[in-house]
C-alpha atoms as a PDB file:
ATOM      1  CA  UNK A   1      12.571 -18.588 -20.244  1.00  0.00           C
ATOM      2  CA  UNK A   2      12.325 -17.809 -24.027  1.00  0.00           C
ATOM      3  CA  UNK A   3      11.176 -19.785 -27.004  1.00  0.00           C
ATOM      4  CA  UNK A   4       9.280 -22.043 -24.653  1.00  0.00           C
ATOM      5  CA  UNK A   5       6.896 -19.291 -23.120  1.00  0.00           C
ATOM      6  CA  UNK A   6       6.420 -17.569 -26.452  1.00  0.00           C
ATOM      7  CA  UNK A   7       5.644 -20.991 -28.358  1.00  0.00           C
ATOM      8  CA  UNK A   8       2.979 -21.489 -25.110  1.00  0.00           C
ATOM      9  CA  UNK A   9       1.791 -18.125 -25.606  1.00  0.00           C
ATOM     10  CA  UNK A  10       0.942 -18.653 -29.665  1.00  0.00           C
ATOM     11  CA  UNK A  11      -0.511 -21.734 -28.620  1.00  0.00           C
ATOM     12  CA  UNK A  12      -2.912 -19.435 -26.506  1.00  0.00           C
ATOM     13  CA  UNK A  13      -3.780 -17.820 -29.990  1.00  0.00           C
ATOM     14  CA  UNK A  14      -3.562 -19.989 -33.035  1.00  0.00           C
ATOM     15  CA  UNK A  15      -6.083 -22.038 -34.149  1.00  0.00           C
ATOM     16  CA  UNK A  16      -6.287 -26.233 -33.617  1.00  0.00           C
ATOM     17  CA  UNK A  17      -4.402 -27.281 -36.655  1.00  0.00           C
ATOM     18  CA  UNK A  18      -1.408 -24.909 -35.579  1.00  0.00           C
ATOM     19  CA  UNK A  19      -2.232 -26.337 -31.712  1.00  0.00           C
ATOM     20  CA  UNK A  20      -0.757 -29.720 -32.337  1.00  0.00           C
ATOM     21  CA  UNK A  21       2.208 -28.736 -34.449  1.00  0.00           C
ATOM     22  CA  UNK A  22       3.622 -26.134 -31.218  1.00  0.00           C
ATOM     23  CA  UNK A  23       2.336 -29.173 -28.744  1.00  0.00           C
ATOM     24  CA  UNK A  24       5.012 -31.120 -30.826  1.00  0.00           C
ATOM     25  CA  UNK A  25       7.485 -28.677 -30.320  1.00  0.00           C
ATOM     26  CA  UNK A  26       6.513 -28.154 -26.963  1.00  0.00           C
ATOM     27  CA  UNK A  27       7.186 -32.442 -26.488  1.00  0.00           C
ATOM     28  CA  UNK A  28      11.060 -31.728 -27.639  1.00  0.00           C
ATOM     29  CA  UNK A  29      11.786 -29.382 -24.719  1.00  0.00           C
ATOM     30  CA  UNK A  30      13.769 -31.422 -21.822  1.00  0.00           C
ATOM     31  CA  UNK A  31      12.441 -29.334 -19.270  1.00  0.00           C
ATOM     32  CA  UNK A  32       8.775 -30.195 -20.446  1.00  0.00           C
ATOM     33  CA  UNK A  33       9.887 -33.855 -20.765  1.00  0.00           C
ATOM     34  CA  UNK A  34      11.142 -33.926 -17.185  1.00  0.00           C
ATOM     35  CA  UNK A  35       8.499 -31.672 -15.621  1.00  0.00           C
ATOM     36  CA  UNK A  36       5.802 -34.010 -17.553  1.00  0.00           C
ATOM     37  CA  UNK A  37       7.505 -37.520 -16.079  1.00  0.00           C
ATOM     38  CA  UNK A  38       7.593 -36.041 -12.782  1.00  0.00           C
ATOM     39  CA  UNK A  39       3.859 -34.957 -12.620  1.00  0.00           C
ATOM     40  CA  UNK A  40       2.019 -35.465  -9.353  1.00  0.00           C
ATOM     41  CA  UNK A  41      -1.771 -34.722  -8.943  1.00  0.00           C
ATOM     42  CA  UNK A  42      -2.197 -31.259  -6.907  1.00  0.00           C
ATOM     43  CA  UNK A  43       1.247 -29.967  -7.634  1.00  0.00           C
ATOM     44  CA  UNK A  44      -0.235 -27.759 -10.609  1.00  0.00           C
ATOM     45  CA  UNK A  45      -1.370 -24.882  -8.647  1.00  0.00           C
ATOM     46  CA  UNK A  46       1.609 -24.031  -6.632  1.00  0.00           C
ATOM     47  CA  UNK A  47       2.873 -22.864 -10.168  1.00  0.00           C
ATOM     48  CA  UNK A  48      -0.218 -20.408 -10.154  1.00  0.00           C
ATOM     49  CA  UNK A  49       1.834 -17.092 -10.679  1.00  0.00           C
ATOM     50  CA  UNK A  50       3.964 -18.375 -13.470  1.00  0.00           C
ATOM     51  CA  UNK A  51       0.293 -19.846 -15.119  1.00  0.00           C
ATOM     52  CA  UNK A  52      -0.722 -16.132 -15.158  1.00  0.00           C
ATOM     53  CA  UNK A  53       2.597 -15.312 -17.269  1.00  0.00           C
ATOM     54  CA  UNK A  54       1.671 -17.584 -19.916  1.00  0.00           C
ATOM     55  CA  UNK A  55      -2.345 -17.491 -20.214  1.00  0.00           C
ATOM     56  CA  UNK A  56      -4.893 -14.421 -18.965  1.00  0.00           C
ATOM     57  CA  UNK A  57      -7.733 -17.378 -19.683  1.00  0.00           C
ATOM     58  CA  UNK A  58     -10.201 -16.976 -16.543  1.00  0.00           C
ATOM     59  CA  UNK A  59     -11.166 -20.665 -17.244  1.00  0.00           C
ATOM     60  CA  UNK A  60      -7.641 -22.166 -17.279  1.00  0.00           C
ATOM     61  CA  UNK A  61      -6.574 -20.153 -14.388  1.00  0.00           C
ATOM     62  CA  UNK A  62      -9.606 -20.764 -12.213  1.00  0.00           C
ATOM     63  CA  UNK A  63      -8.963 -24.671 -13.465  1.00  0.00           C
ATOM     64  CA  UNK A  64      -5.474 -24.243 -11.823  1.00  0.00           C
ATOM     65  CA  UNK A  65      -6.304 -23.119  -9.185  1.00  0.00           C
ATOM     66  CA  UNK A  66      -8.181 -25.673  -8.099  1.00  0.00           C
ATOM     67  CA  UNK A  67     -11.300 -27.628  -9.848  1.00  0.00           C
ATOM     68  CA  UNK A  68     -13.487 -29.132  -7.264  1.00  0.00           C
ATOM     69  CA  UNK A  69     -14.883 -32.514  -8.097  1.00  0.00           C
ATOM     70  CA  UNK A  70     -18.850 -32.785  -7.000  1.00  0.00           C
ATOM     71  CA  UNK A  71     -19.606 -36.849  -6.453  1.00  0.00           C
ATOM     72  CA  UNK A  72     -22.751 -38.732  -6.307  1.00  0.00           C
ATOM     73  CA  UNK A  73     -21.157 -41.574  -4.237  1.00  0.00           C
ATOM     74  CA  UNK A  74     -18.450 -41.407  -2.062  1.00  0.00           C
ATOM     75  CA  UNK A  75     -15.430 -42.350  -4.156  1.00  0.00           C
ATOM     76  CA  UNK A  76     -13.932 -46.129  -2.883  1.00  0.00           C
ATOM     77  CA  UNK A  77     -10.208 -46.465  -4.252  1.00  0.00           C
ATOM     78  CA  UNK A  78      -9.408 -50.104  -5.713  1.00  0.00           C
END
């Protein structure tokens, strides 16, 4: 996997000026682009093991995981 899992991992440690430049780089990456077009809603945590690879963040990984939505209403879809 290379230069795209290190520039994720000095995302994980560079401050939020150096942040956007490796997101840019991160944008030029055709796997990125394809995985990013292709997104569906839920699909994120199947990829749990290889999230673990790139970040040892308890909040990101428990966010992966799963994040569980508490509602006031019951949610009506339009």
């Amino acid at each position: 996997m290379g230069k795209p899992l290190q520039t994720i991992q000095a995302a994980d440690t560079t401050g939020p000026k150096d942040r956007q430049h490796i997101i840019e780089q991160l944008r030029e990456i055709p796997y990125l682009q394809t995985s990013c077009s292709n997104f569906r809603a839920g699909s994120i945590a199947t990829k749990f093991t290889a999230w673990t690879d790139i970040t040892n963040d308890k909040e990101i990984l428990s966010d992966v995981s799963g994040v569980k939505v508490e509602c006031t209403e019951t949610p009506v879809q339009h």
